[in-house]
Coordinates of C-alpha atoms and ligand atoms in Angstrom, one line a residue:
X25 CA 7.0 47.6 -21.9
X26 CA 10.3 47.4 -21.5
X27 CA 12.3 50.4 -22.1
X28 CA 14.0 51.0 -25.7
X29 CA 17.4 50.4 -24.1
X30 CA 19.1 49.5 -27.0
X31 CA 18.2 52.9 -30.2
X32 CA 19.4 51.6 -34.1
X33 CA 19.7 55.1 -35.0
X34 CA 20.2 58.1 -33.1
X35 CA 17.0 59.3 -32.2
X36 CA 15.8 63.3 -32.3
X37 CA 17.3 64.5 -28.6
X38 CA 14.8 67.9 -27.7
X39 CA 17.3 69.4 -25.7
X40 CA 15.2 71.8 -23.7
X41 CA 11.5 70.3 -24.8
X42 CA 11.0 72.9 -26.9
X43 CA 8.8 72.6 -29.6
X44 CA 6.8 69.1 -27.7
X45 CA 3.1 69.5 -25.8
X46 CA 2.6 68.0 -22.5
X47 CA -1.0 69.1 -22.7
X48 CA -3.8 70.3 -23.5
X49 CA -5.2 73.8 -21.5
X50 CA -7.2 75.9 -20.8
X51 CA -5.3 78.6 -18.6
X52 CA -3.3 80.6 -20.5
X53 CA -1.9 81.9 -23.5
X54 CA 1.2 83.2 -24.6
X55 CA 1.2 84.4 -27.9
X56 CA 5.4 85.0 -28.8
X57 CA 4.5 86.6 -31.9
X58 CA 2.1 89.0 -31.3
X59 CA 3.7 89.4 -28.0
X60 CA -0.2 88.8 -25.8
X61 CA -0.6 87.0 -23.2
X62 CA -3.8 85.5 -21.9
X63 CA -5.4 84.2 -18.8
X64 CA -8.2 82.1 -19.3
X65 CA -9.5 84.3 -22.3
X66 CA -8.8 87.6 -20.7
X67 CA -5.7 89.8 -21.5
X68 CA -3.2 90.8 -19.1
X69 CA -3.5 94.2 -19.9
X70 CA -7.3 94.9 -18.9
X71 CA -6.2 92.2 -15.6
X72 CA -3.4 94.1 -14.7
X73 CA -5.9 98.3 -15.7
X74 CA -9.4 96.6 -13.8
X75 CA -8.5 94.1 -11.8
X76 CA -6.9 92.5 -8.4
X77 CA -4.5 90.2 -7.8
X78 CA -7.1 87.8 -6.1
X79 CA -10.1 88.5 -8.6
X80 CA -6.4 87.2 -11.5
X81 CA -5.8 84.3 -9.5
X82 CA -9.5 83.3 -9.0
X83 CA -10.1 83.4 -13.4
X84 CA -7.0 81.9 -13.4
X85 CA -8.7 78.3 -10.6
X86 CA -12.0 78.5 -11.6
X87 CA -11.3 79.5 -15.4
X88 CA -14.5 82.4 -15.1
X89 CA -15.0 85.5 -13.2
X90 CA -16.7 86.4 -10.4
X91 CA -19.8 87.2 -8.7
X92 CA -19.4 90.0 -6.7
X93 CA -20.5 87.7 -3.9
X94 CA -17.6 84.9 -5.3
X95 CA -15.1 87.0 -4.4
X96 CA -15.4 88.7 -1.6
X97 CA -15.7 84.6 -0.5
X98 CA -12.0 84.0 -2.3
X99 CA -10.9 87.0 -0.6
X100 CA -12.2 86.0 2.8
X101 CA -10.6 82.9 1.9
X102 CA -6.9 84.6 0.9
X103 CA -7.2 86.9 4.0
X104 CA -8.6 83.4 6.7
X105 CA -5.7 81.5 5.3
X106 CA -2.9 83.8 5.8
X107 CA -1.9 83.5 8.9
X108 CA 1.3 81.2 9.7
X109 CA 1.6 78.4 12.8
X110 CA 3.8 78.8 15.7
X111 CA 5.8 75.8 14.8
X112 CA 6.1 77.2 11.9
X113 CA 7.8 80.8 13.1
X114 CA 9.6 78.8 14.9
X115 CA 10.9 76.8 11.5
X116 CA 12.0 80.6 10.3
X117 CA 14.2 81.4 13.2
X118 CA 16.2 78.8 12.6
X119 CA 17.3 80.0 9.0
X120 CA 20.6 80.5 8.9
X121 CA 21.0 84.7 7.9
X122 CA 22.1 84.2 5.0
X123 CA 20.2 81.8 3.3
X124 CA 19.2 82.8 0.3
X125 CA 15.2 83.9 0.7
X126 CA 13.6 81.3 -2.5
X127 CA 15.4 78.6 -0.2
X128 CA 13.9 79.4 2.9
X129 CA 10.2 79.8 1.2
X130 CA 11.3 76.5 -0.6
X131 CA 11.9 74.7 2.9
X132 CA 8.8 77.0 4.7
X133 CA 6.3 75.4 2.1
X134 CA 7.4 71.9 2.6
X135 CA 7.3 72.3 6.4
X136 CA 4.2 73.5 6.3
X137 CA 2.8 70.9 4.4
X138 CA 2.5 68.7 7.7
X139 CA 0.0 70.1 9.6
X140 CA -2.5 70.5 6.9
X141 CA -4.4 67.5 7.4
X142 CA -5.6 67.6 3.8
X143 CA -2.0 67.1 2.5
X144 CA -2.4 63.1 1.1
X145 CA -6.2 63.6 0.4
X146 CA -6.7 63.9 -3.7
X147 CA -10.1 64.8 -4.5
X148 CA -10.4 68.4 -6.7
X149 CA -11.9 69.4 -3.6
X150 CA -9.4 69.3 -1.2
X151 CA -6.7 70.4 -3.8
X152 CA -8.8 73.4 -4.9
X153 CA -8.7 73.9 -0.6
X154 CA -5.4 73.2 -0.4
X155 CA -4.5 76.2 -3.0
X156 CA -5.8 78.7 -1.7
X157 CA -4.3 78.2 1.7
X158 CA -0.7 77.9 -0.6
X159 CA -2.1 81.2 -2.6
X160 CA -2.5 82.4 1.5
X161 CA 0.3 82.1 2.9
X162 CA 3.1 82.1 0.6
X163 CA 3.2 86.2 1.5
X164 CA 3.1 85.8 5.1
X165 CA 6.1 83.2 4.6
X166 CA 8.1 85.6 2.3
X167 CA 8.0 88.0 4.9
X168 CA 8.3 87.2 8.1
X169 CA 11.0 85.3 7.0
X170 CA 13.0 88.6 6.1
X171 CA 11.7 90.7 8.9
X172 CA 13.4 87.7 10.8
X173 CA 16.8 88.4 8.7
X174 CA 16.7 91.8 9.9
X175 CA 16.4 90.9 14.1
X176 CA 13.0 92.5 13.7
X177 CA 9.6 91.6 14.8
X178 CA 7.2 89.5 12.1
X179 CA 3.9 91.7 11.9
X180 CA 0.7 89.6 11.5
X181 CA -1.0 89.5 8.6
X182 CA -4.2 91.4 8.8
X183 CA -6.9 90.3 6.7
X184 CA -9.1 93.3 6.3
X185 CA -6.4 93.7 3.3
X186 CA -5.7 92.3 0.1
X187 CA -2.8 90.8 -1.0
X188 CA -0.4 93.3 -2.1
X189 CA -0.6 96.0 0.5
X190 CA -1.0 93.3 3.3
X191 CA 2.6 92.0 2.6
X192 CA 4.2 95.3 1.9
X193 CA 2.8 95.7 5.5
X194 CA 3.8 92.9 6.7
X195 CA 7.8 93.5 5.2
X196 CA 8.1 97.0 6.3
X197 CA 6.0 97.0 9.7
X198 CA 3.8 100.0 7.7
X199 CA 1.0 101.1 5.6
X200 CA 1.5 101.3 2.3
X201 CA 1.0 104.4 0.0
X202 CA -1.0 103.2 -2.7
X203 CA 1.1 103.5 -5.4
X204 CA 3.4 101.3 -3.6
X205 CA -0.2 98.5 -3.1
X206 CA -1.0 99.1 -6.3
X207 CA 1.8 98.5 -8.5
X208 CA 3.2 95.2 -6.4
X209 CA -0.7 94.3 -7.0
X210 CA -0.3 94.8 -10.9
X211 CA 2.6 93.4 -10.8
X212 CA 1.1 90.1 -8.6
X213 CA -0.6 90.0 -11.5
X214 CA 1.1 89.7 -14.5
X215 CA 3.5 87.3 -12.8
X216 CA -0.1 84.7 -11.8
X217 CA 1.3 81.9 -14.5
X218 CA 2.8 81.9 -18.3
X219 CA 1.5 78.4 -19.7
X220 CA 4.1 75.4 -19.3
X221 CA 7.3 77.4 -18.1
X222 CA 10.1 75.8 -16.5
X223 CA 8.4 75.7 -12.5
X224 CA 5.3 74.4 -13.7
X225 CA 6.8 72.1 -15.8
X226 CA 8.1 70.6 -12.8
X227 CA 5.7 70.7 -10.5
X228 CA 3.5 68.8 -13.4
X229 CA 6.2 66.3 -13.5
X230 CA 6.1 66.1 -9.2
X231 CA 2.4 66.1 -10.2
X232 CA 2.4 62.7 -12.8
X233 CA 4.4 60.5 -10.2
X234 CA 1.0 61.8 -7.5
X235 CA 2.5 62.9 -5.0
X236 CA 0.8 66.2 -3.0
X237 CA 0.3 69.2 -3.7
X238 CA 2.9 70.5 -1.6
X239 CA 5.2 69.1 -2.7
X240 CA 5.1 69.8 -5.8
X241 CA 5.6 73.5 -5.1
X242 CA 8.7 72.9 -3.2
X243 CA 9.8 71.5 -7.2
X244 CA 7.9 74.5 -8.7
X245 CA 9.9 77.4 -6.2
X246 CA 13.1 75.0 -6.4
X247 CA 12.7 75.6 -9.9
X248 CA 11.5 79.4 -10.0
X249 CA 15.3 80.2 -8.4
X250 CA 18.0 79.5 -11.3
X251 CA 18.8 82.5 -13.1
X252 CA 17.5 81.7 -16.2
X253 CA 14.6 82.1 -14.5
X254 CA 12.8 83.5 -12.1
X255 CA 16.3 84.5 -10.6
X256 CA 16.3 87.0 -14.1
X257 CA 14.5 90.0 -13.0
X258 CA 17.7 89.8 -9.4
X259 CA 20.5 89.7 -12.0
X260 CA 18.8 91.8 -13.9
X261 CA 18.6 93.9 -11.0
X262 CA 22.2 93.8 -10.2
X263 CA 23.5 94.6 -13.9
X264 CA 21.8 98.0 -13.6
X265 CA 23.2 98.9 -10.3
X266 CA 27.0 97.7 -11.2
X267 CA 26.3 99.2 -14.6
X268 CA 25.1 102.3 -12.3
X269 CA 25.0 105.7 -13.9
X270 CA 23.6 106.6 -17.8
X271 CA 27.1 106.8 -19.5
X272 CA 28.6 103.7 -19.1
X273 CA 25.0 101.6 -20.4
X274 CA 25.7 101.0 -23.6
X275 CA 29.5 100.2 -23.5
X276 CA 28.3 97.9 -20.9
X277 CA 26.4 96.3 -22.5
X278 CA 28.4 96.1 -25.9
X279 CA 30.6 94.5 -24.0
X280 CA 28.9 92.3 -22.9
X281 CA 27.9 90.4 -26.1
X282 CA 30.8 91.1 -27.5
X283 CA 32.3 88.6 -25.1
X284 CA 29.5 86.8 -25.9
X285 CA 28.1 87.2 -22.2
X286 CA 24.1 87.5 -21.9
X287 CA 21.9 90.2 -20.2
X288 CA 19.4 89.2 -18.0
X289 CA 16.3 90.1 -18.1
X290 CA 16.2 89.9 -22.1
X291 CA 15.6 87.4 -25.0
X292 CA 12.2 84.4 -23.7
X293 CA 12.2 80.9 -25.1
X294 CA 8.1 81.7 -26.7
X295 CA 7.9 86.0 -27.5
X296 CA 9.9 86.7 -29.5
X297 CA 8.8 90.3 -29.7
X298 CA 7.9 92.4 -26.6
X299 CA 6.9 91.1 -23.7
X300 CA 3.5 93.0 -22.8
X301 CA 3.8 92.5 -19.4
X302 CA 7.6 94.0 -19.5
X303 CA 5.7 97.0 -21.2
X304 CA 2.6 97.0 -18.3
X305 CA 6.1 97.6 -15.6
X306 CA 7.9 99.7 -17.5
X307 CA 5.6 102.2 -17.1
X308 CA 5.2 101.8 -13.6
X309 CA 8.9 101.2 -12.9
X310 CA 9.2 105.0 -14.8
X311 CA 6.4 106.8 -12.4
X312 CA 8.0 105.3 -9.3
X313 CA 11.4 106.3 -10.5
X314 CA 10.5 109.9 -10.8
X315 CA 8.2 109.9 -7.8
X316 CA 11.1 108.5 -5.4
X317 CA 13.8 111.0 -7.7
X318 CA 15.7 107.6 -8.9
X319 CA 15.4 108.3 -12.9
X320 CA 19.8 107.7 -12.9
X321 CA 18.5 103.7 -12.9
X322 CA 15.1 103.7 -15.1
X323 CA 17.6 105.9 -17.5
X324 CA 20.4 103.2 -17.5
X325 CA 17.4 99.9 -18.3
X326 CA 16.1 102.2 -21.1
X327 CA 19.8 102.5 -22.3
X328 CA 20.1 99.0 -22.3
X329 CA 17.3 98.1 -23.8
X330 CA 17.6 100.0 -26.6
X331 CA 21.2 98.7 -26.9
X332 CA 20.2 94.5 -26.4
X333 CA 17.3 95.6 -28.3
X334 CA 19.0 97.5 -31.7
X335 CA 22.0 94.6 -31.0
X336 CA 20.5 91.8 -31.5
X337 CA 16.7 92.3 -33.2
X338 CA 18.8 89.6 -36.2
X339 CA 18.1 87.0 -32.6
X340 CA 14.6 89.1 -31.8
X341 CA 15.6 89.4 -28.5
X342 CA 13.5 92.4 -26.3
X343 CA 12.8 93.1 -23.2
X344 CA 11.1 90.1 -20.9
X345 CA 9.0 91.2 -17.2
X346 CA 12.3 90.5 -15.2
X347 CA 13.7 93.3 -16.0
X348 CA 11.5 95.0 -15.6
X349 CA 9.7 93.5 -12.4
X350 CA 14.1 93.5 -11.0
X351 CA 13.6 97.6 -11.6
X352 CA 10.0 97.8 -9.6
X353 CA 10.9 95.6 -7.1
X354 CA 14.0 98.1 -5.8
X355 CA 12.0 101.3 -6.6
X356 CA 9.9 99.8 -3.9
X357 CA 12.3 98.8 -2.2
X358 CA 12.0 95.7 -1.7
X359 CA 15.5 94.0 -0.7
X360 CA 16.6 92.6 -4.1
X361 CA 17.2 88.2 -2.9
X362 CA 13.1 88.7 -1.9
X363 CA 12.8 89.4 -6.4
X364 CA 12.1 85.9 -7.1
X365 CA 10.1 85.1 -2.9
X366 CA 7.8 87.5 -5.0
X367 CA 7.2 86.4 -8.0
X368 CA 6.6 82.8 -6.7
X369 CA 4.2 84.4 -4.5
X370 CA 2.6 85.1 -7.3
X371 CA 3.1 82.4 -9.3
X372 CA 1.6 80.3 -7.1
X373 CA -1.3 80.7 -8.4
X374 CA -0.4 79.0 -12.1
X375 CA 1.1 76.7 -10.5
X376 CA -1.3 75.1 -8.8
X377 CA -4.2 76.0 -11.3
X378 CA -2.1 73.8 -13.7
X379 CA -1.3 70.7 -11.3
X380 CA -5.4 70.2 -10.5
X381 CA -6.2 70.4 -14.1
X382 CA -3.2 68.2 -14.9
X383 CA -4.3 65.7 -12.4
X384 CA -8.0 65.7 -14.6
X385 CA -6.2 63.1 -16.8
X386 CA -3.1 62.8 -15.3
X387 CA -0.1 60.6 -16.7
X388 CA 2.9 59.9 -15.1
X389 CA 5.9 61.9 -17.4
X390 CA 8.7 59.7 -18.2
X391 CA 10.5 60.5 -21.4
X392 CA 14.1 58.8 -22.1
X393 CA 17.5 59.5 -22.6
X394 CA 19.1 58.5 -25.4
X395 CA 22.7 55.8 -24.1
X396 CA 25.9 56.5 -25.0
X397 CA 27.9 55.1 -23.0
X398 CA 29.7 51.4 -22.3
X399 CA 28.1 48.4 -22.6
X400 CA 30.1 45.7 -21.8
X401 CA 32.8 46.8 -18.8
X402 CA 33.5 43.9 -16.4
X403 CA 33.2 43.7 -12.7
X404 CA 37.0 44.5 -11.2
X405 CA 37.2 43.0 -7.4
X406 CA 37.9 46.5 -5.3
X407 CA 41.8 44.3 -4.6
X408 CA 42.6 43.8 -8.1
X409 CA 42.0 47.0 -9.6
X410 CA 45.3 48.8 -9.9
Ligands
COA3 N1 21.7 88.4 -23.9 C1 22.5 88.0 -25.1 N2 22.3 87.0 -25.7 C2 20.6 85.8 -25.7 C3 20.5 86.5 -24.7 C4 20.2 87.3 -23.8 N3 19.7 87.8 -22.3 N4 19.1 86.2 -24.6 C5 19.2 85.0 -25.8 N5 20.2 85.4 -26.1 C6 21.1 84.4 -28.0 C7 22.1 83.8 -27.5 O1 22.5 84.1 -26.9 C8 21.8 82.8 -28.8 O2 22.7 83.3 -29.8 P1 23.5 82.3 -30.5 O3 22.0 81.5 -31.3 O4 24.2 83.0 -31.4 O5 24.2 81.2 -29.6 C9 20.2 83.6 -28.9 O6 20.1 84.3 -28.9 C10 19.2 82.2 -29.2 O7 19.1 81.9 -27.4 P2 19.2 80.5 -26.2 O8 19.2 80.5 -25.0 O9 19.7 79.8 -26.9 O10 17.3 81.0 -26.5 P3 16.9 80.2 -25.5 O11 15.2 80.1 -25.6 O12 17.3 78.8 -25.1 O13 16.4 81.1 -24.3 C11 16.5 83.0 -22.3 C12 15.8 81.8 -23.6 C13 15.3 82.7 -21.3 C14 16.8 81.1 -21.6 C15 17.8 83.5 -22.9 O14 17.2 84.4 -23.7 C16 18.6 83.9 -21.7 O15 19.4 83.2 -21.3 N6 17.7 84.9 -21.0 C17 18.7 85.8 -20.0 C18 17.9 84.9 -18.6 C19 16.3 85.3 -18.2 O16 16.3 87.1 -18.7 N7 15.3 84.9 -18.7 C20 14.3 85.3 -17.9 C21 12.8 84.6 -19.2 S1 11.8 84.8 -18.5

């Protein structure tokens, strides 16, 4: 089929693809009107209260609740896949110390693919195994890169621990307290999927060309980086730290809005009400701030939230997950530029689920652009140009 290069009248241009559906999916429902988020039909509020990240990943990938034996088997598979080879550690040691950790993760995932003998095996079984390997390795890659950056010895994974607890242990070299491990586990549950968001779409576009699963994850990580997407958690925390004191918060917001600036961690393409993930993390951030004696920053967040919601009520702007996840990670003592990589540690589960689902009925993604440039330029040889 030839591309339509001439269009009589200007077509409707869907910049941002706001209302475009690219597939049917049974993975995740974002109910932006009621403020509900469901994974395979289960409400994330129930999962955050009763489940674990590992079980949530099982639900996302398999579409059902595991039996006790299936969950134990899945946990074991993630744990066994957590180790990274010496060649990967060597690569991480070569990365510049000032490279953004999300870029290091993107590079490492690309490199790791070269050691997976099943990389180019397109069968569903191989892709499920690759998904387990990716989900297992992301936390180790992020924690190991951070240890190296800090000039510390990497800490090997401990397969007897859950993903969240072990990540914090590999990062700090110490067993985390129960609350910290629980909070991170909940944060991972809440970030695991969010339907056809920008990074899931980037993964889907790569998948639609029948590139391998690792390549689709590299595309997704690259897309997650931006401050309009996963990078918003880092930007939101930086805003809170810049405000510093509760008494500065309201005027900061009013000034920013007066100058048509954005407050990161607010607004959403789908939610036109409170993001349920933000509400859950807000409670944990409050608990952590009381325990850590850092209530000032939480009060800053509350005043920013109240001011934005009050000032932008007509635009239906509410805090999104990134507003409180940034604060939560900060209160867990995690460096700011690891926030987006932690998002990826969780979201790799949703990305792989979406890609595997898309491949069940693949179609190359190939939209059009509307050409508005010249059509009759004459080529002038270089020695005849003025
Ligand atoms: N702060 C201030 N104003 C905001 C805002 C924010 N965080 N988010 C949206 N708005 C305003 C816009 O300025 C725009 O106002 P206008 O109609 O007067 O021009 C209106 O609300 C609609 O915003 P728009 O950016 O067009 O909506 P969108 O659906 O394209 O944007 C986001 C969604 C997420 C890109 C946007 O809300 C944003 O940039 N938020 C900050 C980044 C962020 O937190 N991203 C994480 C998302 S989970």
